[in-house]
CSV table of C-alpha atoms and ligand atoms in Angstrom, one decimal:
chain,number,residue,atom,x,y,z
A,796,MET,CA,77.8,89.7,147.2
A,797,ILE,CA,80.5,90.5,149.6
A,798,THR,CA,80.1,89.7,153.3
A,799,THR,CA,82.6,90.6,155.9
A,800,SER,CA,83.6,88.8,159.1
A,801,MET,CA,85.4,91.5,160.9
A,802,VAL,CA,87.5,90.3,163.8
A,803,THR,CA,88.8,92.7,166.4
A,804,PRO,CA,92.5,93.1,165.6
A,805,LYS,CA,94.8,92.5,168.6
A,806,PHE,CA,97.8,94.5,167.7
A,807,LEU,CA,96.5,97.5,165.8
A,808,THR,CA,95.6,100.7,167.4
A,809,LYS,CA,93.8,101.9,164.2
A,810,PRO,CA,91.9,98.8,163.2
A,811,ASP,CA,89.7,100.6,160.6
A,812,GLU,CA,92.7,102.0,158.7
A,813,ILE,CA,95.0,100.4,156.1
A,814,GLY,CA,98.2,101.9,154.9
A,815,VAL,CA,98.7,101.0,151.2
A,816,VAL,CA,102.1,101.1,149.5
A,817,ALA,CA,102.1,100.3,145.7
A,818,VAL,CA,105.5,99.1,144.6
A,819,GLY,CA,106.2,99.0,140.8
A,820,PHE,CA,109.5,97.3,141.1
A,821,SER,CA,110.9,94.3,139.1
A,822,GLY,CA,114.7,94.5,139.8
A,823,GLY,CA,114.8,91.5,142.0
A,824,GLN,CA,114.5,89.2,139.0
A,825,CYS,CA,114.9,89.4,135.2
A,826,LYS,CA,111.4,89.5,133.7
A,827,PRO,CA,109.9,92.9,133.1
A,828,GLY,CA,106.1,93.4,133.7
A,829,VAL,CA,105.8,92.6,137.4
A,830,ASP,CA,106.1,96.4,138.0
A,831,ALA,CA,102.8,96.7,136.2
A,832,ALA,CA,100.9,94.7,138.9
A,833,PRO,CA,100.0,97.5,141.4
A,834,SER,CA,98.3,99.5,138.6
A,835,ALA,CA,96.4,96.4,137.4
A,836,LEU,CA,95.3,95.4,140.9
A,837,ILE,CA,94.1,99.0,141.6
A,838,ALA,CA,92.4,99.3,138.2
A,839,SER,CA,90.5,96.2,138.9
A,840,GLY,CA,88.9,97.9,141.9
A,841,LEU,CA,90.8,96.4,144.8
A,842,LEU,CA,91.3,99.6,146.8
A,843,THR,CA,87.7,100.7,146.1
A,844,GLN,CA,86.4,97.4,147.4
A,845,LEU,CA,88.5,97.6,150.6
A,846,HIS,CA,86.9,101.0,151.2
A,847,THR,CA,83.3,100.6,150.1
A,848,GLU,CA,82.7,96.9,150.8
A,849,LEU,CA,85.0,96.2,153.8
A,850,GLY,CA,84.8,99.7,155.3
A,851,TYR,CA,88.4,100.6,155.7
A,852,ASN,CA,89.9,104.1,155.5
A,853,LEU,CA,92.8,103.9,153.2
A,854,HIS,CA,96.0,105.8,153.7
A,855,HIS,CA,97.5,105.8,150.2
A,856,ASP,CA,99.6,108.5,148.4
A,857,ASP,CA,97.9,107.5,145.1
A,858,THR,CA,101.3,106.7,143.6
A,859,VAL,CA,102.8,103.6,142.2
A,860,HIS,CA,106.3,104.0,143.3
A,861,SER,CA,109.0,103.0,140.8
A,862,TYR,CA,111.8,104.6,142.8
A,863,LYS,CA,113.5,105.8,139.6
A,864,ASP,CA,115.5,108.4,141.5
A,865,LEU,CA,117.1,105.6,143.6
A,866,MET,CA,118.4,103.7,140.6
A,867,PRO,CA,122.2,103.7,140.3
A,868,SER,CA,123.8,104.4,136.9
A,869,GLU,CA,125.9,101.3,137.3
A,870,ASP,CA,125.0,98.2,139.4
A,871,PRO,CA,127.6,95.5,139.0
A,872,ASP,CA,127.0,92.0,140.5
A,873,VAL,CA,128.1,91.5,144.1
A,874,ARG,CA,128.6,88.0,145.4
A,875,GLY,CA,126.7,86.9,142.3
A,876,MET,CA,123.7,89.1,143.2
A,877,LYS,CA,122.1,91.0,140.3
A,878,ASN,CA,121.1,94.7,140.8
A,879,PRO,CA,122.3,94.7,144.4
A,880,LEU,CA,122.5,98.5,144.8
A,881,ALA,CA,119.0,99.0,143.2
A,882,VAL,CA,117.3,96.4,145.2
A,883,SER,CA,118.9,97.5,148.5
A,884,ALA,CA,118.1,101.2,147.9
A,885,VAL,CA,114.4,100.4,146.9
A,886,THR,CA,113.8,98.1,149.8
A,887,LYS,CA,115.4,100.5,152.3
A,888,LYS,CA,113.1,103.2,151.1
A,889,LEU,CA,110.1,100.8,151.2
A,890,SER,CA,111.1,99.7,154.7
A,891,GLU,CA,110.7,103.3,155.8
A,892,GLN,CA,107.3,103.7,154.1
A,893,VAL,CA,105.9,100.5,155.7
A,894,TYR,CA,107.4,101.4,159.1
A,895,ALA,CA,105.7,104.8,159.0
A,896,HIS,CA,102.3,103.1,158.6
A,897,ALA,CA,102.9,100.3,161.0
A,898,LYS,CA,104.2,102.7,163.7
A,899,GLU,CA,100.9,104.5,163.4
A,900,GLY,CA,99.2,101.2,164.4
A,901,ARG,CA,97.5,100.6,161.1
A,902,CYS,CA,97.6,97.4,159.0
A,903,VAL,CA,99.9,97.8,156.0
A,904,LEU,CA,99.1,96.4,152.6
A,905,THR,CA,101.9,96.3,150.0
A,906,LEU,CA,101.2,95.6,146.4
A,907,GLY,CA,104.3,94.4,144.5
A,908,GLY,CA,106.4,94.1,142.6
A,909,ASP,CA,108.6,91.0,142.8
A,910,HIS,CA,109.2,89.2,146.1
A,911,SER,CA,112.6,91.0,146.8
A,912,ILE,CA,110.4,93.9,148.0
A,913,ALA,CA,109.6,91.8,151.1
A,914,ILE,CA,113.1,92.8,152.4
A,915,GLY,CA,111.6,96.3,152.7
A,916,THR,CA,108.1,95.4,154.0
A,917,VAL,CA,109.0,92.8,156.6
A,918,SER,CA,111.9,94.8,157.9
A,919,GLY,CA,109.7,97.8,158.2
A,920,THR,CA,106.9,96.1,160.2
A,921,ALA,CA,109.4,94.1,162.3
A,922,LYS,CA,111.0,97.3,163.5
A,923,ALA,CA,107.6,99.1,164.1
A,924,ILE,CA,106.2,96.2,166.1
A,925,LYS,CA,109.3,95.9,168.2
A,926,GLU,CA,109.1,99.6,169.0
A,927,ARG,CA,105.4,99.8,169.5
A,928,LEU,CA,104.7,96.5,171.3
A,929,GLY,CA,108.1,95.3,172.4
A,930,ARG,CA,107.7,92.0,170.7
A,931,GLU,CA,108.8,90.0,167.8
A,932,MET,CA,106.4,89.3,165.0
A,933,ALA,CA,105.9,86.1,162.9
A,934,VAL,CA,106.0,85.8,159.1
A,935,ILE,CA,103.8,83.5,157.1
A,936,TRP,CA,105.4,83.1,153.7
A,937,VAL,CA,103.0,81.6,151.2
A,938,ASP,CA,105.0,80.6,148.1
A,939,ALA,CA,105.9,77.9,145.7
A,940,HIS,CA,109.6,78.8,146.5
A,941,ALA,CA,111.4,79.2,149.8
A,942,ASP,CA,113.2,82.5,148.7
A,943,ILE,CA,115.8,81.7,151.4
A,944,ASN,CA,118.9,81.4,149.2
A,945,THR,CA,122.0,83.2,150.3
A,946,PRO,CA,124.0,84.9,147.6
A,947,GLU,CA,126.3,81.8,147.7
A,948,THR,CA,123.6,79.1,147.3
A,949,SER,CA,121.7,81.0,144.6
A,950,ASP,CA,122.2,79.8,141.0
A,951,SER,CA,120.5,82.7,139.4
A,952,GLY,CA,121.7,85.6,141.5
A,953,ASN,CA,118.1,87.0,141.4
A,954,ILE,CA,117.5,88.7,144.8
A,955,HIS,CA,113.8,87.7,144.8
A,956,GLY,CA,115.0,84.3,145.7
A,957,MET,CA,116.9,85.6,148.7
A,958,PRO,CA,114.7,87.9,150.8
A,959,VAL,CA,114.1,85.5,153.6
A,960,ALA,CA,117.8,84.9,154.0
A,961,PHE,CA,118.5,88.6,154.5
A,962,LEU,CA,115.4,89.1,156.7
A,963,THR,CA,116.5,86.3,159.1
A,964,GLY,CA,120.2,87.3,159.1
A,965,LEU,CA,121.2,84.1,157.4
A,966,ALA,CA,122.6,86.3,154.6
A,967,LYS,CA,124.6,89.3,155.6
A,968,GLU,CA,126.5,92.1,153.9
A,969,LYS,CA,128.4,94.7,155.7
A,970,ARG,CA,128.3,97.4,153.1
A,971,GLU,CA,125.5,99.9,154.1
A,972,GLU,CA,124.5,100.3,150.4
A,973,ILE,CA,124.0,96.5,150.0
A,974,PHE,CA,121.6,95.6,152.7
A,975,GLY,CA,124.0,96.7,155.5
A,976,TRP,CA,121.1,98.9,156.7
A,977,LEU,CA,119.3,95.7,157.8
A,978,GLN,CA,120.0,95.8,161.5
A,979,LYS,CA,118.9,93.6,164.4
A,980,ASP,CA,115.7,95.7,164.8
A,981,ASN,CA,114.7,94.9,161.2
A,982,LEU,CA,115.2,91.1,161.4
A,983,VAL,CA,112.8,88.2,162.2
A,984,SER,CA,113.7,85.0,163.9
A,985,VAL,CA,113.7,81.8,161.9
A,986,LYS,CA,111.7,80.3,164.8
A,987,LYS,CA,108.8,82.7,163.9
A,988,LEU,CA,108.8,81.9,160.2
A,989,VAL,CA,106.2,79.6,158.7
A,990,TYR,CA,106.1,78.5,155.0
A,991,ILE,CA,103.0,77.2,153.2
A,992,GLY,CA,102.8,75.9,149.7
A,993,LEU,CA,106.4,75.0,148.9
A,994,ARG,CA,107.1,72.8,145.9
A,995,ASP,CA,110.2,74.1,144.2
A,996,VAL,CA,113.0,74.4,146.8
A,997,ASP,CA,116.6,74.5,145.8
A,998,ARG,CA,119.1,72.0,147.2
A,999,GLY,CA,120.9,74.6,149.3
A,1000,GLU,CA,117.6,75.9,150.6
A,1001,LYS,CA,116.5,72.5,151.7
A,1002,GLN,CA,119.7,72.3,153.7
A,1003,ILE,CA,119.1,75.7,155.3
A,1004,LEU,CA,115.5,74.8,156.2
A,1005,GLN,CA,116.7,71.6,157.9
A,1006,GLU,CA,119.7,73.0,159.6
A,1007,HIS,CA,117.5,75.7,161.3
A,1008,GLY,CA,114.5,73.6,161.9
A,1009,ILE,CA,112.3,76.1,160.0
A,1010,CYS,CA,108.5,75.4,160.1
A,1011,ALA,CA,107.6,74.6,156.5
A,1012,PHE,CA,104.5,73.0,155.0
A,1013,SER,CA,104.9,71.8,151.4
A,1014,MET,CA,102.2,70.8,148.9
A,1015,HIS,CA,102.9,67.3,150.0
A,1016,ASP,CA,101.9,68.2,153.6
A,1017,ILE,CA,98.8,69.9,152.3
A,1018,ASP,CA,97.9,66.8,150.2
A,1019,ARG,CA,98.4,64.6,153.3
A,1020,HIS,CA,96.6,66.7,155.9
A,1021,GLY,CA,94.3,69.1,154.0
A,1022,ILE,CA,94.6,72.8,154.2
A,1023,GLY,CA,92.4,73.0,157.3
A,1024,ARG,CA,94.8,71.0,159.5
A,1025,ILE,CA,97.8,72.7,158.0
A,1026,MET,CA,96.5,76.1,159.0
A,1027,GLU,CA,95.9,74.8,162.6
A,1028,MET,CA,99.5,73.6,162.7
A,1029,ALA,CA,100.9,76.8,161.1
A,1030,LEU,CA,99.0,79.1,163.5
A,1031,GLY,CA,99.7,76.8,166.4
A,1032,HIS,CA,103.4,77.1,165.7
A,1033,ILE,CA,103.1,80.9,165.8
A,1034,GLY,CA,100.8,81.1,168.9
A,1035,ASN,CA,97.9,83.5,169.5
A,1036,ASP,CA,100.0,86.2,171.1
A,1037,THR,CA,102.2,87.1,168.1
A,1038,PRO,CA,101.5,89.7,165.4
A,1039,ILE,CA,101.6,88.2,161.9
A,1040,HIS,CA,103.0,89.6,158.7
A,1041,LEU,CA,101.5,87.6,155.7
A,1042,SER,CA,103.8,87.6,152.6
A,1043,PHE,CA,101.8,86.1,149.8
A,1044,ASP,CA,103.5,85.2,146.5
A,1045,VAL,CA,100.8,84.6,143.9
A,1046,ASP,CA,102.9,81.8,142.5
A,1047,ALA,CA,101.8,79.7,145.5
A,1048,LEU,CA,98.6,79.3,143.6
A,1049,ASP,CA,98.5,76.7,140.8
A,1050,PRO,CA,99.2,78.2,137.4
A,1051,MET,CA,95.6,77.1,136.6
A,1052,TRP,CA,94.5,80.0,138.8
A,1053,ALA,CA,97.4,82.4,138.5
A,1054,PRO,CA,99.3,81.8,135.2
A,1055,SER,CA,100.6,85.4,134.9
A,1056,THR,CA,103.7,85.2,137.2
A,1057,GLY,CA,107.4,85.0,136.7
A,1058,THR,CA,108.2,81.5,138.0
A,1059,PRO,CA,105.1,79.4,137.8
A,1060,VAL,CA,105.2,75.9,139.2
A,1061,ARG,CA,102.6,73.3,138.6
A,1062,GLY,CA,100.9,71.4,141.5
A,1063,GLY,CA,100.0,74.4,143.6
A,1064,LEU,CA,97.2,75.6,145.8
A,1065,THR,CA,93.7,76.0,144.4
A,1066,LEU,CA,92.3,79.5,144.6
A,1067,ARG,CA,90.0,78.3,147.5
A,1068,GLU,CA,93.0,77.0,149.4
A,1069,GLY,CA,94.8,80.3,149.0
A,1070,ASP,CA,91.7,82.2,150.1
A,1071,TYR,CA,91.3,79.9,153.0
A,1072,ILE,CA,94.9,80.6,154.2
A,1073,ALA,CA,94.1,84.3,154.1
A,1074,GLU,CA,90.7,83.8,155.8
A,1075,CYS,CA,92.4,81.9,158.6
A,1076,VAL,CA,95.0,84.5,159.1
A,1077,HIS,CA,92.3,87.2,159.3
A,1078,ALA,CA,90.4,85.1,161.9
A,1079,THR,CA,93.4,85.2,164.2
A,1080,GLY,CA,93.0,89.0,164.7
A,1081,SER,CA,96.8,89.1,164.6
A,1082,LEU,CA,97.4,90.3,161.0
A,1083,ILE,CA,99.5,93.5,161.0
A,1084,ALA,CA,100.6,93.5,157.3
A,1085,MET,CA,100.2,91.7,154.0
A,1086,ASP,CA,102.3,91.7,150.8
A,1087,LEU,CA,100.9,90.5,147.5
A,1088,VAL,CA,103.7,89.9,145.1
A,1089,GLU,CA,104.8,88.5,141.7
A,1090,VAL,CA,101.6,89.2,139.7
A,1091,ASN,CA,102.9,89.8,136.2
A,1092,PRO,CA,100.1,90.8,133.9
A,1093,THR,CA,102.4,90.8,130.9
A,1094,LEU,CA,103.3,87.0,131.1
A,1095,GLU,CA,100.9,84.3,129.8
A,1096,PRO,CA,98.2,86.9,129.3
A,1097,GLY,CA,96.2,84.4,127.2
A,1098,VAL,CA,93.4,85.1,124.7
A,1099,ASN,CA,91.8,88.5,125.4
A,1100,ASP,CA,94.1,88.8,128.4
A,1101,ILE,CA,92.1,86.2,130.3
A,1102,GLY,CA,95.1,84.7,132.1
A,1103,ALA,CA,96.3,88.1,133.2
A,1104,HIS,CA,92.8,89.1,134.2
A,1105,GLU,CA,92.3,85.9,136.2
A,1106,THR,CA,95.7,86.3,138.0
A,1107,VAL,CA,94.8,89.8,139.0
A,1108,ARG,CA,91.4,88.7,140.1
A,1109,ALA,CA,92.9,85.9,142.2
A,1110,GLY,CA,95.3,88.4,143.8
A,1111,CYS,CA,92.5,90.7,144.7
A,1112,SER,CA,90.5,87.8,146.3
A,1113,LEU,CA,93.5,86.9,148.5
A,1114,VAL,CA,93.8,90.4,149.8
A,1115,ARG,CA,90.1,90.8,150.5
A,1116,CYS,CA,90.0,87.5,152.4
A,1117,ALA,CA,93.0,88.5,154.5
A,1118,LEU,CA,91.2,91.7,155.3
A,1119,GLY,CA,87.9,90.2,156.3
A,1120,GLU,CA,85.8,89.2,153.4
A,1121,SER,CA,83.9,86.0,154.1
A,1122,LEU,CA,81.6,83.7,152.1
A,1123,LEU,CA,78.7,84.0,154.5
B,1242,MN,MN1,108.4,84.4,146.4
């Protein structure tokens, strides 16, 4: 049975509406299959549940966007980045799509795709919130990884490990066609960024987190304090007067709960801890957007696709919790 605990949203003018963007894009990393996630999530009934069980009116174009028309014929590495033209073009377009929903005052749900797409989603909501409310939003980044490499600190060159660096202005590129379209209006402050679930952070990233005093709760912190106290501290850092964009990488969950993902790391969140994070963010009434990324149903599918099925199911649960499902 699904029960809802609806909280009156503080920063949405259309609280009963959700703008949905389905992004079948995998170009921020090397493993195909993450582009199949939106269809798998939708086929498992996620959008139907949001409508019939949680009561939202969905604004969705019934399309899983692959942005094929935006793909360049050649896309050579730039500063070590792989597929820079493609990722930039796709995220720029996605930024406009998310902006259009957020500007209308509705909550935006983006189903990825690899985590590079957050360059599009976060920049879109940041701009809309600045225009609509004249304030900066916060980002809660739930992930095993910090995704804050600059092109120079990245070993792999995969842009899904760099979105936070571009979104905070720590990584910059002047060329319009390679993220030069990210302007001040699109960016978020490192002071308004909170990480939860980190456990595989590169050396260069650790340095960036320390240098900028970024608020980050690793699995060590969660072991020490428990997820309840961690959420108090995370939300305390943000304050109750700030809109929140929740960017949830399914690899924050332990591979036991979400095996079908591109870069699994053992020692992660339980499904309940993940749901609890989402429930707490919902309870603030400050949620203005959520991304669910890095579900890859083609990896570790398991016997009878049980692994893929469980990963999709976990992803759906995280989304429903963030949007108001409650246990009682
Ligand atoms: Mn990520």
